[in-house]
Structures are given as structure tokens and as C-alpha cells.
XYZ file of C-alpha atoms in Angstrom:
336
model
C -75.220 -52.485 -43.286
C -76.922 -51.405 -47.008
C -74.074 -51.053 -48.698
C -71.489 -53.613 -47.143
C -72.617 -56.088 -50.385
C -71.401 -53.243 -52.604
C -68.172 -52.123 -50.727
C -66.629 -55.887 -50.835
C -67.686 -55.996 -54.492
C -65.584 -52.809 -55.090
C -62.838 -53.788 -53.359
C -62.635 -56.926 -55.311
C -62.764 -55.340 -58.341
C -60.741 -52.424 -57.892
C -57.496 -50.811 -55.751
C -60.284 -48.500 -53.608
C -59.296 -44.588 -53.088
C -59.280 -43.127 -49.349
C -59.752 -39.680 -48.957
C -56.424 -37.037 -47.333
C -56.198 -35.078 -44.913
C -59.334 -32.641 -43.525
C -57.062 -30.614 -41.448
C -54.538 -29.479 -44.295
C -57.525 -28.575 -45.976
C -59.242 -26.670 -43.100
C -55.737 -24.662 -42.219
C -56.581 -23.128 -45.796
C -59.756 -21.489 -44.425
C -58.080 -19.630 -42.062
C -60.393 -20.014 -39.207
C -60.575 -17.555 -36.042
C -61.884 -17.958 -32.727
C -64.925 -16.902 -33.834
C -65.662 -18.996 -36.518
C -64.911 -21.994 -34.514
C -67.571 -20.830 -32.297
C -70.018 -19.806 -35.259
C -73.483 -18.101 -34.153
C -73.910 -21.069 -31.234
C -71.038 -21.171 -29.088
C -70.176 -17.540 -29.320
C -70.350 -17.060 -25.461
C -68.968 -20.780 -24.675
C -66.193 -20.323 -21.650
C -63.556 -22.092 -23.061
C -61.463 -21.410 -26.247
C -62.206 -23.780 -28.566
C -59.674 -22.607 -32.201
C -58.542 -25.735 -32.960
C -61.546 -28.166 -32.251
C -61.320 -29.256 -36.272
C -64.647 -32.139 -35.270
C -66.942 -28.558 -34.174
C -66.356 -26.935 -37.136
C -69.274 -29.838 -38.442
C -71.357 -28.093 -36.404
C -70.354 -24.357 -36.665
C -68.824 -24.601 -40.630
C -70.409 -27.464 -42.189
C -70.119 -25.827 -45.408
C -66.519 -26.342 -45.032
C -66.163 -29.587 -44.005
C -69.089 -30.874 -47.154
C -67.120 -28.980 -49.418
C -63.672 -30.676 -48.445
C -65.201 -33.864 -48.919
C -66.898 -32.991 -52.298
C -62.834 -32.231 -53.421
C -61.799 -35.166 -52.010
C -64.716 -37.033 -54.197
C -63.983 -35.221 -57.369
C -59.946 -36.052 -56.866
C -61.567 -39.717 -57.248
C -61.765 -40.678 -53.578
C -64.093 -44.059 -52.666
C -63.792 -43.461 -49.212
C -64.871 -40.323 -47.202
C -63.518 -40.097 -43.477
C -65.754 -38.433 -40.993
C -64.691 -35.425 -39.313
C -64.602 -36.801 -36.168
C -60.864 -37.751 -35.483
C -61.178 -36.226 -31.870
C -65.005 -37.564 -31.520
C -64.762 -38.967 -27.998
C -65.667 -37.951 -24.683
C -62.023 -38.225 -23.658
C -60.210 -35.958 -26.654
C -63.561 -33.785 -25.958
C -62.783 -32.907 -22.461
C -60.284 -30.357 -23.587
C -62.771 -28.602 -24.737
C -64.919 -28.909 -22.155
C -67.899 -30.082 -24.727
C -68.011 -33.749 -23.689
C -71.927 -33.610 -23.887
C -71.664 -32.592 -27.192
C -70.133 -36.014 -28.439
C -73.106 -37.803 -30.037
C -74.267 -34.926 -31.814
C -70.787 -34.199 -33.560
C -70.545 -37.256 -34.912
C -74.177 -38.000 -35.874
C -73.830 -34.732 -37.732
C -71.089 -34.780 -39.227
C -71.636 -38.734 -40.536
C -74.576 -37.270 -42.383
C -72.503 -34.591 -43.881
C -69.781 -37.043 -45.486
C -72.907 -39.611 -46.194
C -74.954 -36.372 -48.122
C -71.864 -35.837 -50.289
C -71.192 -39.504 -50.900
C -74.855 -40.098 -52.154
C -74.656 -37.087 -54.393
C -71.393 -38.572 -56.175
C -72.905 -41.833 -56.026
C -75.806 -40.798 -57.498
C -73.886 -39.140 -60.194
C -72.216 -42.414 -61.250
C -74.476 -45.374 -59.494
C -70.979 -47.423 -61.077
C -68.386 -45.841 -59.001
C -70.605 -45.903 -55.341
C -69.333 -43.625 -52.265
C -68.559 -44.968 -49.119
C -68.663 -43.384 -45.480
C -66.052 -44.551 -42.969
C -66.426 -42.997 -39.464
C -63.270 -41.646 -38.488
C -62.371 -43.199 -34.464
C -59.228 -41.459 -33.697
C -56.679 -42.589 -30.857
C -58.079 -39.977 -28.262
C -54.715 -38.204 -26.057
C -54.449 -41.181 -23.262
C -52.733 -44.041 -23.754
C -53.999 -47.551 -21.918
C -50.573 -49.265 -22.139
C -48.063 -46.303 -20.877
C -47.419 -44.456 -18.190
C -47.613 -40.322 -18.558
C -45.407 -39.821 -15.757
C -41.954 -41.058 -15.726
C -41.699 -41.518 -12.029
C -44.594 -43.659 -11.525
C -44.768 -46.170 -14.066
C -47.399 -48.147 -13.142
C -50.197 -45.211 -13.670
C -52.134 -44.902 -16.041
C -54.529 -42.005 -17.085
C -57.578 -43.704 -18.710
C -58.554 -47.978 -18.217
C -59.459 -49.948 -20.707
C -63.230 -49.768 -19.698
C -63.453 -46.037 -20.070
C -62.147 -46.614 -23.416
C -64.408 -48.835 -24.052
C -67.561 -46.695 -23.416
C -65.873 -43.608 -25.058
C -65.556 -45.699 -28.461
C -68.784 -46.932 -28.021
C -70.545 -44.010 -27.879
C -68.775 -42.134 -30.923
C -69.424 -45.497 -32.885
C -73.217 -45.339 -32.299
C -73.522 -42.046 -33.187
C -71.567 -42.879 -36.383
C -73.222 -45.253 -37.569
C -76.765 -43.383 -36.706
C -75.398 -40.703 -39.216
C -75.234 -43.148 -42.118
C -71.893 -44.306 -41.864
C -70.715 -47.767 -44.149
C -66.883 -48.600 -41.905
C -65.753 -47.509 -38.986
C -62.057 -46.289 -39.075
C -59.791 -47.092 -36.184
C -56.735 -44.855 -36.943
C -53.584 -43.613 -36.402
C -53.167 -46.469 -33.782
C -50.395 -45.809 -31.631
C -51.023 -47.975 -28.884
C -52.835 -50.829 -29.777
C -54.758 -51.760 -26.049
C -56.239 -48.114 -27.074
C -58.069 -49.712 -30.217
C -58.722 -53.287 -29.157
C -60.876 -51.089 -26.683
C -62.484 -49.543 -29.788
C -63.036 -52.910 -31.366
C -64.549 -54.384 -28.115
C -66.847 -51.469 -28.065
C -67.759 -51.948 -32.299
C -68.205 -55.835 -31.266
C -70.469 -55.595 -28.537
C -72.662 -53.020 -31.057
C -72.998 -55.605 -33.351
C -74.023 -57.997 -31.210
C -76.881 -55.632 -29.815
C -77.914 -54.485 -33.725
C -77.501 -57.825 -35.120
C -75.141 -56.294 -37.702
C -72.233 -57.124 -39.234
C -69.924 -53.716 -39.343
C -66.816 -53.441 -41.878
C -64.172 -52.605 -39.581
C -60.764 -50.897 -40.515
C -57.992 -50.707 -38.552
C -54.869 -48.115 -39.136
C -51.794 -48.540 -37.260
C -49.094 -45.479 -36.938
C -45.612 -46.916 -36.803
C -44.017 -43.902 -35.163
C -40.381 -43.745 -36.229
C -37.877 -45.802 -37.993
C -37.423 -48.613 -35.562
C -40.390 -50.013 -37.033
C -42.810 -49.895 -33.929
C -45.746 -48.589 -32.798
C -45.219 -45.711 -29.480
C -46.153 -48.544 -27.470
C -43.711 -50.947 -28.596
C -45.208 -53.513 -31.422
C -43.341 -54.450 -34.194
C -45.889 -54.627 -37.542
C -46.373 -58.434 -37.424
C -47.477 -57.698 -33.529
C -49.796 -55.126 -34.353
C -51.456 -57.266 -37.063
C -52.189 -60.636 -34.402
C -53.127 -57.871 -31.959
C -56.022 -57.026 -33.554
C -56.630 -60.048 -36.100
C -59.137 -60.942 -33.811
C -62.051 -60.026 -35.535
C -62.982 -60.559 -38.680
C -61.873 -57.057 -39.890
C -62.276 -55.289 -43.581
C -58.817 -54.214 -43.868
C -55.700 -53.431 -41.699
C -52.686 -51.340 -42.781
C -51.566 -47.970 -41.090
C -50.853 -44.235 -41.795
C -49.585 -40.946 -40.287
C -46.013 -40.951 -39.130
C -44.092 -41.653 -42.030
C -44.173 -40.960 -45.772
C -44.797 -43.504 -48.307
C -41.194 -44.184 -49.085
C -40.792 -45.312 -45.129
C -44.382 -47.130 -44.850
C -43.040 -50.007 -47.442
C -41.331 -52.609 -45.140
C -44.371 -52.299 -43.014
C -46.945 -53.064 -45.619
C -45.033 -55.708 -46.948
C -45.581 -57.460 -43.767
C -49.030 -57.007 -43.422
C -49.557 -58.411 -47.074
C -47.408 -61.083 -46.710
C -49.558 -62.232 -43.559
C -52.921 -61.364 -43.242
C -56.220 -62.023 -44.776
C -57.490 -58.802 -44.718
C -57.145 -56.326 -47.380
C -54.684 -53.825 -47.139
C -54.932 -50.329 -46.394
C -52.098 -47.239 -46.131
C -52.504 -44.033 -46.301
C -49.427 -41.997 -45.599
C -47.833 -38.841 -44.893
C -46.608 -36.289 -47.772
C -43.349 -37.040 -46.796
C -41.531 -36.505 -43.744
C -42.540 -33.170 -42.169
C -40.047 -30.339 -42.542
C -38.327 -27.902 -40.109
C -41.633 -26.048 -39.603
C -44.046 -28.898 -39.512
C -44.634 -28.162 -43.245
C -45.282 -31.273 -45.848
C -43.484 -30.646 -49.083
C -43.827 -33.727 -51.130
C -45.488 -33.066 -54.428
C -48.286 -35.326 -55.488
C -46.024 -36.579 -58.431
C -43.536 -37.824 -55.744
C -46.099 -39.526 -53.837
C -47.672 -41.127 -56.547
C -43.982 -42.366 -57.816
C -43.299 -44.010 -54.286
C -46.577 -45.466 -54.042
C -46.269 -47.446 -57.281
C -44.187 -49.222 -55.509
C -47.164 -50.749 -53.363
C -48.930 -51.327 -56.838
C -46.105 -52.824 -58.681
C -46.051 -55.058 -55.687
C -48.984 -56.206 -55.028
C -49.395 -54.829 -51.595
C -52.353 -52.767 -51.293
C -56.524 -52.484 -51.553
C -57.173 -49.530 -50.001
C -54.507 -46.465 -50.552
C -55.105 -42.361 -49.387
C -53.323 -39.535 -47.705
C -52.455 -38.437 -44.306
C -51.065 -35.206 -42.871
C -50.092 -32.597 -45.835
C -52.286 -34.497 -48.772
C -54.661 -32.684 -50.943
C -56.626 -33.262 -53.200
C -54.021 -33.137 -55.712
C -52.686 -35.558 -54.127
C -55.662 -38.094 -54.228
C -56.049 -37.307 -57.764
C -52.524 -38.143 -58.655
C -52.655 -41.390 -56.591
C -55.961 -41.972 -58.221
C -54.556 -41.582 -61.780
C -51.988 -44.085 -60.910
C -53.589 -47.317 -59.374
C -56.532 -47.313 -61.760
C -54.007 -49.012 -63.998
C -52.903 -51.607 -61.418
C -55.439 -54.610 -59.636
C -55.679 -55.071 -56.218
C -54.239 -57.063 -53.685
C -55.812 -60.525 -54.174
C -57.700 -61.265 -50.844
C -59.302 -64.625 -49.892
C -62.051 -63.301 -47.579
C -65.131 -64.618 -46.049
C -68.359 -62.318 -45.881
């Protein structure tokens, strides 16, 4: 991995910037059926409005030009737009066969942006982090309440579904790979199985972040984990960073960071919420009230890695930007 050397050297330097959300930002464009389906897909059989990880292929003017905001807000990091990438989330779609090529292409869209910024200011490099998103099955629950022993996807076809996305990520030019919005953590130690066995076959070593979602104010995960289980969960491997986003805003995330810092070696990451969605699924926390609640994390000393979730902006990366320059990072003893 090229620019692995350069990544660790940032984050030892610096409190890095993630990127916010891609679908706030798409819901501004005001796509239609038809635009989903752009020029290739225009007689496909199913509807596909909604399939955010197409628009790379049928839009991918959009989605460069939501990551070139993103960049110019100050973000280090650049997601892929491949949160539903797998064969799995896919098959709603019907476009399963279509997997590898939506997130080859739209790694090289993120990675053309980053290089141009990059380029720009060779002091202040651009990283890629392929987006690997939950998928809709969960490996450690049950979908029907009156059989509680089923389940709707194993562990193995987890496993392959991760590792295809994750080849084809990496193919596009991606630096991490992004486990997210973990919500069931059997789900991603699939994905990190499938990332382990690829570097065994390239001979690579692959900065790996992992994003837990705590889900409401007990303080667990939907499939039961407290923070501190999440963390030896998937402490495993040798991992970038951990942390978690989605779910809550930053206000709520704090308890939950503080226990990662307090016990990992990893760096940290968070990117939350803007706020706490309102009564029609609306985010109305300013980016001057995020940034105030996420000095918190700064004045603490919790956090490496910090971005936005559902409802950010790029006004919201900026004003988070603004406010850690002025604060170091989380001091990490890590091995490379």
C-alpha cells in the first residue's frame, strides 16, 4: 500500500479529517428514476431510485463533485460510494453482477479527486478509504421472532460478499478500507476475515478501520455489545483505528469514545450524526453546535480521526476542521 508510510505519518502529526455524509449531499440533487438509471440502465426491470452506490456509474459527476466539497471543507479522508457495495445489499436491486464494477469505479473516482487535492498541496496528502457498509442481514439475530434460531445470511457468505467488494476497492486505488456503521459485530469480523485472507494472498499490509454504531442510549450495539465488547471483538487484528458513528450525535457518542481511548491501541475514530434526527427524519444541528460538542473529544484527548455521519455537510467538515487544527491528536503507541 503506496501511501500507508504517509497516512501513519499524518496521523501522527495531526487530528486527521473524515469526510460527511454522501447521501445528504445527493438528496440535494434531486434525483428521479431516470437519472438513477442514466443512458445505461434505462430499460433495467427493476426500480432502482434509491441505489445511492449506481449513481457512480450513472452520475459520477455528482458523486466527484461531492467529494471535491468534502476536500475543500478540509477533509483527509474520502469514503467511497459504496456503502451498499455487496452482493447481498445488491440483491435488492437485482444488480448483484454489477458489484465489482461499482466499486472499482467508484474507488477511482474518490482516488482522482484525492490526487488532484493532493497534488495541489503535496503537504496536506488525500487519502481513499473504501467504504464496506453492514449490508441488510444480520449473522448474529434472528429476522423472525418465532424462530429464533434462523438466520438469513452465514458467516461464510459474508465472508465472500466482503471479499469481493474489498478487491474491487482496493483495485480502484483505494489507501483503508472502512468497516462501518457496525451494528452487529459477527457481520464485520466476517469483513475482516475476508480483508485478512486478501492480504495474505497480495502480500500486503491493508490499514483497516473499523466503525461501530451504538444504536440507542443503553450503550450497545443492535446485537447486544457494550463498547469495551465491541473493541476486544475486533482487536484482533492489527487495525488503523476503531471508533464508531451513525446513531447518535456527538453529544451522545462521548461515553463511548472515552472507552475506546482509554483502552485500545489503535487510534481513534468518530464520526457522528448532526444530532439526533427530528420528527421527519430531518438533522438540524448547525455546524457551530457540532463543532462545540466535539471539542469536547479534543479538549480530551480522545480522538485521531473525527467526520460526519447522516445530516453533515460540508459546512460541517469545515467547521470541525477549523476547530481541531488547533488541538494534537490522540497520542497512539502503534507498531507499523
Amino acid at each position: 500500500m503506496k501511501n500507508s508510510e504517509q497516512l501513519y505519518k499524518a496521523l501522527s502529526e495531526r487530528i486527521l479529517i473524515l469526510d460527511g455524509a454522501m447521501g445528504t449531499m445527493l438528496q440535494r440533487y434531486k434525483f428521479e428514476e431516470e437519472d438513477y438509471r442514466g443512458e445505461r440502465f434505462k430499460d433495467w426491470e427493476h426500480p432502482v431510485k434509491g441505489n445511492n452506490d449506481l449513481l457512480s456509474l450513472t452520475q459520477p459527476h455528482a458523486i466527484e463533485e461531492v467529494h471535491k466539497k468534502y476536500l475543500e471543507a478540509g477533509a483527509d479522508i474520502i469514503e467511497t460510494n459504496t456503502f451498499s457495495g455487496t452482493t447481498i445489499a445488491m440483491a435488492d436491486y437485482h444488480m448483484e453482477e454489477l458489484v465489482y464494477e461499482l466499486n472499482y469505479e467508484s474507488a477511482k473516482i474518490a482516488r482522482k479527486a484525492c490526487d488532484e487535492f493532493t497534488a495541489k498541496n503535496p503537504d496536506k496528502p488525500r487519502f481513499v478509504a473504501g467504504s464496506i457498509g453492514p449490508t441488510n442481514r444480520t449473522a448474529s439475530l434472528s429476522p423472525d421472532v418465532n424462530d429464533p434460531g434462523y438466520r438469513a445470511i452465514t458467516f461464510d457468505e459474508l465472508k465472500i460478499a466482503y471479499k469481493q467488494q474489498s478487491e474491487a476497492l482496493l483495485d480502484g486505488g483505494s489507501d483503508i478500507l472502512l468497516v462501518e456503521t457496525v451494528f452487529d459485530t459477527l457481520n464485520a469480523k466476517a469483513a475482516l476475515f475476508a480483508i485478512d485472507e486478501i492480504q495474505d494472498e497480495r502480500g500486503i499490509k491493508i490499514p483497516i478501520m473499523v466503525s461501530g454504531t451504538i444504536t440507542d442510549a443503553s450503550g450497545r450495539t443492535l446485537s447486544g455489545q457494550t463498547a469495551e465488547a465491541f473493541l476486544i471483538s475486533v482487536s484482533h487484528l492489527n487495525l488503523l483505528s476503531v471508533g464508531f458513528n451513525c446513531a447518535l450525535g456527538a453529544n451522545q457518542l462521548t461515553p463511548y469514545l472515552e472507552t475506546l481511548a482509554h483502552n485500545s491501541e489503535f487510534h481513534v475514530s468518530a464520526y457522528p450524526n448532526a444530532g439526533l434526527p427530528n420528527a421527519f427524519g430531518k438533522y438540524d444541528e448547525t455546524p457551530e453546535d457540532m463543532a462545540s460538542q466535539i471539542k469536547e473529544y479534543v479538549e480530551k484527548g480522545l480522538i485521531n480521526i473525527i467526520g460526519g455521519c447522516c445530516g453533515t455537510t460540508p459546512d460541517h467538515i469545515k467547521a470541525i476542521a477549523d476547530l481541531v487544527e488547533k488541538y494534537e491528536p490522540r497520542k497512539v503507541i502503534f507498531s507499523f
